[in-house]
Short mmCIF file of C-alpha atoms in Angstrom, two decimals:
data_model
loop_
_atom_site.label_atom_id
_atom_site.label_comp_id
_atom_site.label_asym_id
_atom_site.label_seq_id
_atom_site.Cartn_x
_atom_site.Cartn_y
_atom_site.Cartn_z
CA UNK T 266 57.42 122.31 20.66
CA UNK T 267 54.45 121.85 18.52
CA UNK T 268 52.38 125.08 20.58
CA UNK T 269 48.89 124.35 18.21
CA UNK T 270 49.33 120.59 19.42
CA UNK T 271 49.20 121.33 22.98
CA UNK T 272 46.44 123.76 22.81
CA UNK T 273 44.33 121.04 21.76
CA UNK T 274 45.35 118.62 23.91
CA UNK T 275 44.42 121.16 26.49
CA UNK T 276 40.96 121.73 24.89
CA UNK T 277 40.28 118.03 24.68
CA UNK T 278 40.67 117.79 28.16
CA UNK T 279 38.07 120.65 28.77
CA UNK T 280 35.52 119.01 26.73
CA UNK T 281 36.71 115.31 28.23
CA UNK T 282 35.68 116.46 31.74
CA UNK T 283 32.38 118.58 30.51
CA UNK T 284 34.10 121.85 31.36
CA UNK T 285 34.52 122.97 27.72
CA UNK T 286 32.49 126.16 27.15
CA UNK T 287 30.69 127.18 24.53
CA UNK T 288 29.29 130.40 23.90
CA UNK T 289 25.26 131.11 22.72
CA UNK T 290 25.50 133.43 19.75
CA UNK T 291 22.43 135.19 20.88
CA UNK T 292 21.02 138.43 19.99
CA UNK T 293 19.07 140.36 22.06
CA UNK T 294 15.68 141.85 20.76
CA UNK T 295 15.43 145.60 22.73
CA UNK T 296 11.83 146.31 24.46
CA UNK T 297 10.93 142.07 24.36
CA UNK T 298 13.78 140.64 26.15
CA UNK T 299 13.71 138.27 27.61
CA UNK T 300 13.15 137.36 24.10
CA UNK T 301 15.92 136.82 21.72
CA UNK T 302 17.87 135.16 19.02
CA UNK T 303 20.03 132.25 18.94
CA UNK T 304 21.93 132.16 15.89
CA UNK T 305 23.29 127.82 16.17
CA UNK T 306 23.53 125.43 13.69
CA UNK T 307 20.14 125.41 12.50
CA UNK T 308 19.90 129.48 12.10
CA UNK T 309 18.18 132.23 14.30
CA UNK T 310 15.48 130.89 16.32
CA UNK T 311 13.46 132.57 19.03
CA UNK T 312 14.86 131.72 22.36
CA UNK T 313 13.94 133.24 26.22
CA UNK T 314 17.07 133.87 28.12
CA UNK T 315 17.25 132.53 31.76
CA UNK T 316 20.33 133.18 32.16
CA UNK T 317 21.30 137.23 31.66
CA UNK T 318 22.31 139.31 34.74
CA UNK T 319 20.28 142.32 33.19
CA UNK T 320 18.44 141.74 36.45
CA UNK T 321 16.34 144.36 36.09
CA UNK T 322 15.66 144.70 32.41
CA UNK T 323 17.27 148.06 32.20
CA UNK T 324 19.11 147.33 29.33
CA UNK T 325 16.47 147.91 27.33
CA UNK T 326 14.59 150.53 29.06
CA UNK T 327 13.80 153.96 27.19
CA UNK T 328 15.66 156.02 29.98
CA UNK T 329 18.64 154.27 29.02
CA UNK T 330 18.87 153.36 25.56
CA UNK T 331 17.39 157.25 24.96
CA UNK T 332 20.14 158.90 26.78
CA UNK T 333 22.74 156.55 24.66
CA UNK T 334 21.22 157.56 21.87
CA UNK T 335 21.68 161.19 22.35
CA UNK T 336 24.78 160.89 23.82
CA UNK T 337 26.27 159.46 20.72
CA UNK T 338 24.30 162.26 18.38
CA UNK T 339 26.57 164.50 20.82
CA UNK T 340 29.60 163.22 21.41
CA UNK T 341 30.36 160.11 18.86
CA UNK T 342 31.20 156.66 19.32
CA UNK T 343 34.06 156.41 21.69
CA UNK T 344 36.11 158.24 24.46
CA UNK T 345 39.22 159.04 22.31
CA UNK T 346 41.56 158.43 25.20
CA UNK T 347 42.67 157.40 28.42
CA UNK T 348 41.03 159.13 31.54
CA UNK T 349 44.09 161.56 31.58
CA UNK T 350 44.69 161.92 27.73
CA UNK T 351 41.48 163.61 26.26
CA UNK T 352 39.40 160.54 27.67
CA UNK T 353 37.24 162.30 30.49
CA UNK T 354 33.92 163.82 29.69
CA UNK T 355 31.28 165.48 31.01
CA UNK T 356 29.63 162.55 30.88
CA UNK T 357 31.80 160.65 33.42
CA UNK T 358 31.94 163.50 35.68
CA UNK T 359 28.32 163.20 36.05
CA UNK T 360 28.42 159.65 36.37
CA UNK T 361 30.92 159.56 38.92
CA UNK T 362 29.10 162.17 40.58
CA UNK T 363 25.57 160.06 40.88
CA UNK T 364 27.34 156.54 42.23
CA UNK T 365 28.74 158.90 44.76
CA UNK T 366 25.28 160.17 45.66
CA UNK T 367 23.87 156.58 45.40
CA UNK T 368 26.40 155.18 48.01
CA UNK T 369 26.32 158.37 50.29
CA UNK T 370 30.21 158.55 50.10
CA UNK T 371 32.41 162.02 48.84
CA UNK T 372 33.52 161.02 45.46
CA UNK T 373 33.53 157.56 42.64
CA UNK T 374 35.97 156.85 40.55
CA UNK T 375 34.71 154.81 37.07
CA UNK T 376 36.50 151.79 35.18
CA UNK T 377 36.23 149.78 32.18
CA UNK T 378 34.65 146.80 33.86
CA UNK T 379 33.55 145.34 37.58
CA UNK T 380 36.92 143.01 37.24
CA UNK T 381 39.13 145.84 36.39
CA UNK T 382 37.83 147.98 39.52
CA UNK T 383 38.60 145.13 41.60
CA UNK T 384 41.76 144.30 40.21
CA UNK T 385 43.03 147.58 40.27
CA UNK T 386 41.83 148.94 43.21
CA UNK T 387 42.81 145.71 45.44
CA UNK T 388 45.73 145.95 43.85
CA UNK T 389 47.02 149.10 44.35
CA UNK T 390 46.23 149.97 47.68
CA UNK T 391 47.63 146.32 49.03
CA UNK T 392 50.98 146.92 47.55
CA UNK T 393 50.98 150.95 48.63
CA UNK T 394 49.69 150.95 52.20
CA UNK T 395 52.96 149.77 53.94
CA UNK T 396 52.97 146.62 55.40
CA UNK T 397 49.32 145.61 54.46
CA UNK T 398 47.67 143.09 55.26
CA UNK T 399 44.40 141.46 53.08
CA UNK T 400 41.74 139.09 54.78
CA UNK T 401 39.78 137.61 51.62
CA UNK T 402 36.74 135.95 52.07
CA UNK T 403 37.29 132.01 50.45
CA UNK T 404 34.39 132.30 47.94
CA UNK T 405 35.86 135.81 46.55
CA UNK T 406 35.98 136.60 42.86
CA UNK T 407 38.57 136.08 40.59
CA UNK T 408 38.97 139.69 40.26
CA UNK T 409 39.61 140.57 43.92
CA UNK T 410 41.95 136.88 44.04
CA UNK T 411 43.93 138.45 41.33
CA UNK T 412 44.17 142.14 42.37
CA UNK T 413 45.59 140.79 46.03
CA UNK T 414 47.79 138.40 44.30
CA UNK T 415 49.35 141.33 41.92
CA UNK T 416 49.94 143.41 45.08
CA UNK T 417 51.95 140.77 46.98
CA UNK T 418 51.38 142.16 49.68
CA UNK T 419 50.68 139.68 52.98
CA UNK T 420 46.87 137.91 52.54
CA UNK T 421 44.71 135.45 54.79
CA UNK T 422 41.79 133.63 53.32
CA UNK T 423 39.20 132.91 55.74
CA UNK T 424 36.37 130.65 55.76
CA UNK T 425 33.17 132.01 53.88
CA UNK T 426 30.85 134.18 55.68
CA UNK T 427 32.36 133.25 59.00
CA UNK T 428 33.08 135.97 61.17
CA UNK T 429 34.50 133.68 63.92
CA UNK T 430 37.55 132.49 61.53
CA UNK T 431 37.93 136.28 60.09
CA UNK T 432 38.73 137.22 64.31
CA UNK T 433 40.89 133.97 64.61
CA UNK T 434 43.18 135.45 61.38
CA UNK T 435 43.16 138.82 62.51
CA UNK T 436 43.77 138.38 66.32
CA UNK T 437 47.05 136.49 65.11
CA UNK T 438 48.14 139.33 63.16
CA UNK T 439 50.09 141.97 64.52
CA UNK T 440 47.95 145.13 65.68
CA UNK T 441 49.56 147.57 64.36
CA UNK T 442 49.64 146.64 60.93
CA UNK T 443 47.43 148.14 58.04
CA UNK T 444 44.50 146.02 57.62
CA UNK T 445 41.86 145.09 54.81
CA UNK T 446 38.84 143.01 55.00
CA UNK T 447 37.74 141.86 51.51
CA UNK T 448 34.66 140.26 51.09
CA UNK T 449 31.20 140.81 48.71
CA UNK T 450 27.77 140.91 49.65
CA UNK T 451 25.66 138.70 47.69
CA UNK T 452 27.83 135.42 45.83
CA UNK T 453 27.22 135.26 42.05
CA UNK T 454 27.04 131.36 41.91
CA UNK T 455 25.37 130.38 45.73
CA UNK T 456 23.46 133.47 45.89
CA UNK T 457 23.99 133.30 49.47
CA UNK T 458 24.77 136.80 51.34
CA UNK T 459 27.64 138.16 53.85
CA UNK T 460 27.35 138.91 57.41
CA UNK T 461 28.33 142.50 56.40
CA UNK T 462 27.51 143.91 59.98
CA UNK T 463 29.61 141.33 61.56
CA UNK T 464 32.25 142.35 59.54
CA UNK T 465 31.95 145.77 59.97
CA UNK T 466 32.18 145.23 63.75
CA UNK T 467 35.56 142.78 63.18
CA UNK T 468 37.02 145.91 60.82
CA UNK T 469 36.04 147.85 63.89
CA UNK T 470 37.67 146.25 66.37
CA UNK T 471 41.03 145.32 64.13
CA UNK T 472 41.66 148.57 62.72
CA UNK T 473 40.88 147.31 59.13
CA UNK T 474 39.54 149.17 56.33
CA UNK T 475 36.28 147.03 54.66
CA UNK T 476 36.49 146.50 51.11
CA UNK T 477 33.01 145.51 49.82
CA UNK T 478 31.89 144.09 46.52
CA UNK T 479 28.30 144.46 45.69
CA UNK T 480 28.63 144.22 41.88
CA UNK T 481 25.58 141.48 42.45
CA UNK T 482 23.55 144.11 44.68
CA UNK T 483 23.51 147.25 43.59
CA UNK T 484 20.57 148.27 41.51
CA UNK T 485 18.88 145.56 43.28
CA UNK T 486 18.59 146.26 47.13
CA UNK T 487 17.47 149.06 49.38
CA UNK T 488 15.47 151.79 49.13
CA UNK T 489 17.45 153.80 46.09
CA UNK T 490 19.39 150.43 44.56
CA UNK T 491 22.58 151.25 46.64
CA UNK T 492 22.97 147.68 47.33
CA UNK T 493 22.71 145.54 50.49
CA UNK T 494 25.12 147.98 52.59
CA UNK T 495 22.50 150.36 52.12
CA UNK T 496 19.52 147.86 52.82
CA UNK T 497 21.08 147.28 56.04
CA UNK T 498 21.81 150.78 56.49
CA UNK T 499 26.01 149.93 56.44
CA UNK T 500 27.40 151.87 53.48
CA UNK T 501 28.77 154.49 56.49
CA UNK T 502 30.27 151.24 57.80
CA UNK T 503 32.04 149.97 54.89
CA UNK T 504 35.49 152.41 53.64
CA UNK T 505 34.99 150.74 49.94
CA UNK T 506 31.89 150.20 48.09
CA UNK T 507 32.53 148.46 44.42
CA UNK T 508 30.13 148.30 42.09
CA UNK T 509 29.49 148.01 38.35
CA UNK T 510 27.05 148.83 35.80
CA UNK T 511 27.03 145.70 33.87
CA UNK T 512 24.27 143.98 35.80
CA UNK T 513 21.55 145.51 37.10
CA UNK T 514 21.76 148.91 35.98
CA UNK T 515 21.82 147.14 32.53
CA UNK T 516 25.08 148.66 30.51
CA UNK T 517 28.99 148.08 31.22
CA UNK T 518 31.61 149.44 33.18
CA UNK T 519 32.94 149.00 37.01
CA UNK T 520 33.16 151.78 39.98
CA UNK T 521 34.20 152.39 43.79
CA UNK T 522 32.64 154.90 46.02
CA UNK T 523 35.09 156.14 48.75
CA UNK T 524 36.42 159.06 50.14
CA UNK T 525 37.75 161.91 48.45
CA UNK T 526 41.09 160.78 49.36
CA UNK T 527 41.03 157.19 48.49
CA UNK T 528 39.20 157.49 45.25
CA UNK T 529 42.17 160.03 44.07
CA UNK T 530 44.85 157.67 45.64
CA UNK T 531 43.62 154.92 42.95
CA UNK T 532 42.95 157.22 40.43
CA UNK T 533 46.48 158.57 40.62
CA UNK T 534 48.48 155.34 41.46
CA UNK T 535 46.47 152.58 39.85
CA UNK T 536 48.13 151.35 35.97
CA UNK T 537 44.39 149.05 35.72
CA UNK T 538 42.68 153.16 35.44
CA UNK T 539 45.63 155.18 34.69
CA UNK T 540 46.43 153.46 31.04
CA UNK T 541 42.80 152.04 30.01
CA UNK T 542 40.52 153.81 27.31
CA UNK T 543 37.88 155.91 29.09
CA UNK T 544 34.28 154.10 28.90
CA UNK T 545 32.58 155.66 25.56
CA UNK T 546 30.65 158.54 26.62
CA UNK T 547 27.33 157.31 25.81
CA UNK T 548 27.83 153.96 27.93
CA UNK T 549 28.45 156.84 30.78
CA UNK T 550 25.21 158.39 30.10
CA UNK T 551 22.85 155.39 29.95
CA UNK T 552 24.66 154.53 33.05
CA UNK T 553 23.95 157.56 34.86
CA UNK T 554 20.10 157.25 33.51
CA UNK T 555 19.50 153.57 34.90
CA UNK T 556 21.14 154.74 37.89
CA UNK T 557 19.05 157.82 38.57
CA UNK T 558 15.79 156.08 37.52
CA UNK T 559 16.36 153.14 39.97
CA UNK T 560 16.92 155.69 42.80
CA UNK T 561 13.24 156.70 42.54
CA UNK T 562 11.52 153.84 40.96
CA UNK T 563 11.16 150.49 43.22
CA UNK T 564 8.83 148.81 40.24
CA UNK T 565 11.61 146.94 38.33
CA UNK T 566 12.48 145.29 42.03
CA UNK T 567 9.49 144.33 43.03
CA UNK T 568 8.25 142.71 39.73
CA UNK T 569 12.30 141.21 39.62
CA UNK T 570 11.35 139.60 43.25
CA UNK T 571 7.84 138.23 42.54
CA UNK T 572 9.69 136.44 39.56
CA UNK T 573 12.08 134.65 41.91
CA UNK T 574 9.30 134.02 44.44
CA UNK T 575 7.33 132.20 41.75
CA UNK T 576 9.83 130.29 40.39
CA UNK T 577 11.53 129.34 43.32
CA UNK T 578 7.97 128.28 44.71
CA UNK T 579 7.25 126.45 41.58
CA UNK T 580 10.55 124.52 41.04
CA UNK T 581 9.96 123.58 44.95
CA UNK T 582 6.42 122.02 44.55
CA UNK T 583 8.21 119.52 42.23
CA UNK T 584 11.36 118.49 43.84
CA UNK T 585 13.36 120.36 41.63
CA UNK T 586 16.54 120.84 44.04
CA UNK T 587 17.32 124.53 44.17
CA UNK T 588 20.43 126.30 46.59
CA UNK T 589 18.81 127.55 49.34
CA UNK T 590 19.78 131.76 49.52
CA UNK T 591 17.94 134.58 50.22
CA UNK T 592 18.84 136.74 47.25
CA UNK T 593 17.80 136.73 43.79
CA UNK T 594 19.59 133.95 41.95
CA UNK T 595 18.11 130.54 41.70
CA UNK T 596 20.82 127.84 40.91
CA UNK T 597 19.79 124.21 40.17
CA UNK T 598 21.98 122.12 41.50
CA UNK T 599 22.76 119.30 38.95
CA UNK T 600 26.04 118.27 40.41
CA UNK T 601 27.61 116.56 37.36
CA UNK T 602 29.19 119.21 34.24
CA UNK T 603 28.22 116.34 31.64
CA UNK T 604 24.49 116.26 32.67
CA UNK T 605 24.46 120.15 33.13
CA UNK T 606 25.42 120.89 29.79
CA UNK T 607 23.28 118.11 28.43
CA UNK T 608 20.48 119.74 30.33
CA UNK T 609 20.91 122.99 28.84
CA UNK T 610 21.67 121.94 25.14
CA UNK T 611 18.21 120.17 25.83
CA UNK T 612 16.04 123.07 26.88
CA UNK T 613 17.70 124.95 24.10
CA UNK T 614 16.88 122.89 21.49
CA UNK T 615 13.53 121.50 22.87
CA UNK T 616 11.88 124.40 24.41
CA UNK T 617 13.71 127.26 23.19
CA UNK T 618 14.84 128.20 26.66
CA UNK T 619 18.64 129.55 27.29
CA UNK T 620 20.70 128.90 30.43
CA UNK T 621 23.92 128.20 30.84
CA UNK T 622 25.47 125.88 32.29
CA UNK T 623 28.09 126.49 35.58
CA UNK T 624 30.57 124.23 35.64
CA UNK T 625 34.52 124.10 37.40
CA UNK T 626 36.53 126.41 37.59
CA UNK T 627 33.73 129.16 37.89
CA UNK T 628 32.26 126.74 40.68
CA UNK T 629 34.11 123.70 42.60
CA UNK T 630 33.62 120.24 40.49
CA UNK T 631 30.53 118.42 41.96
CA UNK T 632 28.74 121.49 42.48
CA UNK T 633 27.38 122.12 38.80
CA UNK T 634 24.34 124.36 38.13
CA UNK T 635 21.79 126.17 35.85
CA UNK T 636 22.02 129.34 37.58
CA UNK T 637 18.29 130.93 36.83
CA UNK T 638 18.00 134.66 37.32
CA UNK T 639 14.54 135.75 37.02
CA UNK T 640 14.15 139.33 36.16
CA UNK T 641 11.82 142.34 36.14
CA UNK T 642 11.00 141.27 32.24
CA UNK T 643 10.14 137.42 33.05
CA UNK T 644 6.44 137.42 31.75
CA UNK T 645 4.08 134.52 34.15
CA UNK T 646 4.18 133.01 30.96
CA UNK T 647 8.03 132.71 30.29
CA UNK T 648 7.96 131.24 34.04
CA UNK T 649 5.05 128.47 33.11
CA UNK T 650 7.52 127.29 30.75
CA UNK T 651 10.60 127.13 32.24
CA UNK T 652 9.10 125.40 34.54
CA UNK T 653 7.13 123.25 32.45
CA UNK T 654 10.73 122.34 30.77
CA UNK T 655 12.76 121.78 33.67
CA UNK T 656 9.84 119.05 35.14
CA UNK T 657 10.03 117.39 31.63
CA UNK T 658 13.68 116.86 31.54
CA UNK T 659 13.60 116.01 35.61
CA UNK T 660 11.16 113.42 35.42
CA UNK T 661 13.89 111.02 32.84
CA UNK T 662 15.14 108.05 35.14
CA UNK T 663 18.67 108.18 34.33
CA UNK T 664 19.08 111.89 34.90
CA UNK T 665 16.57 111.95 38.00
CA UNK T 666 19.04 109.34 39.65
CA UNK T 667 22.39 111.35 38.66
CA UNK T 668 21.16 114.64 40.38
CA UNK T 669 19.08 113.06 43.61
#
């Protein structure tokens, strides 16, 4: 078999269907991003990122980059080992310690990445509860797909946000069987939100554990940043909270908050945590910083929502057709993955404005957006011209009638 051959054939049909994607070589520039540089074919150019889920602009913010910083003067580069082998340090203790506080549960256990803490954890208590069963919400991410899949263990998908189709799958199940409900709280693409209480009252009724990714929500909502569970005042409600620090707390890594119990079940049975490089210790200590700030400081959210206000009220005022949601991402709906892209290479290159385009598998074909996610750092004037952009390129014929 010629492998190389095939590869391309593959790629060709990526980029024949306008699904081929290509990455923006940007770099960041720390205390002005939005602000950044694109490094393309014509060299670095100044560029404002639409597009980052650095929702809050912590990634930049003194707190954070300062503990980093002397976190590194301490302790060097990286980890130097798995969580068991030489790998834990203070630093992660403390961590842990501080998304346990923020979620008001006895103990956190810290991975590598949002994905991995899904995977893992979905993984490994599916296949080691006996005879478990998983209800996963339709519009779940691939990380929670994958970690039921890996289990095989017994799973139902039911419809999205519908707690009437959750009760028809469960009530068909047998009662006595080990249950658990898997489902996030705000969707990364839509931007719409779960019926958490709902579910919590299903779980409730069933016997079912809740398993609840707010990887999109934490940082973001209620009073300390604990997410929508605690907007709602739910995190008692929910067994599993899963979070990550690679969005709005503004670093890397993935969590859960559970009980005692559970989060030493995982972190004694789960191969995702149990053979994976500790997090360097200085990503553990920013992350602990942005996390503590955004318990006391509500600034970054507010500013973050005015930004989503305006531009959502601005995009309106000219037709611009946006997904209806009531969180914090704006998508565009576009509705064709050759116009999207086109789109975006054209605001790139034109105006200097970055946002990428979403098209299949991340959501279904016909659905394609620019997924906008104004943040804290979104200056009125970085809104005047995305919006000044997107009217520009709206108001061509041929593109007005492909997206009507």
């Amino acid at each position: 078999m010629d492998y190389d051959a095939f590869f391309r054939s593959q790629l060709d049909a990526l980029r024949g269907d306008g699904n081929y994607r290509v990455f923006a070589d940007i770099e960041r520039k720390a205390g002005a991003f939005p602000a950044a540089l694109n490094y393309g074919e014509i060299g670095p150019r100044d560029v404002t990122v639409w597009c980052s889920n650095d929702y809050l602009g912590m990634g930049q913010h003194p707190k954070v980059t300062g503990a980093m910083q002397e976190a590194i003067e301490r302790c060097g580069a990286g980890a130097g080992g798995t969580r068991n082998i030489s790998g834990t340090s203070h630093y992660h203790v403390l961590l842990e310690r501080e998304l346990a506080d923020l979620h008001q549960k006895e103990s956190a256990l810290l991975f590598t990445s949002g994905y991995i803490s899904n995977w893992a954890t979905l993984g490994v208590l599916a296949a080691k509860i006996p005879g478990c069963i998983v209800l996963s919400d339709a519009a779940n991410h691939a990380s929670m797909i994958e970690g039921i899949r890996h289990s095989r263990a017994e799973r139902h998908i039911f419809k999205h946000n519908d707690p009437e189709d959750l009760k028809r799958k469960l009530s068909a199940l047998d009662p006595a069987a080990p249950k658990i409900i898997a489902f996030e709280s705000v969707y990364s693409m839509d931007g719409d939100i779960a019926p958490i209480k709902e579910f919590c009252d299903i779980a409730d009724r069933y016997g079912a554990m809740t398993y609840l990714d707010e990887v999109h929500a934490v940082g973001m909502y209620g009073q300390r940043g604990g997410g929508v569970a605690e907007r709602e005042g739910l995190m008692d409600r929910i067994t599993i909270i899963e979070g990550t620090l690679g969005k709005a707390f503004g670093v890397m890594g993935g969590y859960i908050a559970a009980s005692a119990a559970l989060c030493d079940f995982v972190r004694s049975f789960a191969s995702g945590f149990i053979f994976t490089t500790a997090l360097p210790p200085a990503i553990a200590a920013a992350g602990r910083a942005s996390v503590r700030h955004l318990k006391e400081s509500n600034v970054e959210r507010e500013r973050q929502r005015y930004a989503v206000a305006q531009v959502r009220k601005r995009l309106g005022a000219l037709g611009i057709p946006t997904f209806d949601n009531p969180s914090h991402i704006v998508p565009v709906m576009v509705n064709d993955p050759v116009k999207c892209k086109w789109i975006s290479d054209w605001l790139m290159q034109v105006h200097g404005i970055y946002v990428q385009p979403i098209n299949y598998p991340t959501v279904p074909k016909g659905t394609e957006r620019l997924r906008l996610t104004p943040s804290a750092v979104h200056s009125d004037a970085d809104i005047a011209a995305l919006v000044s952009g997107l009217s520009e390129i709206w108001s061509q014929c041929a593109l007005a009638r492909v997206v009507a």
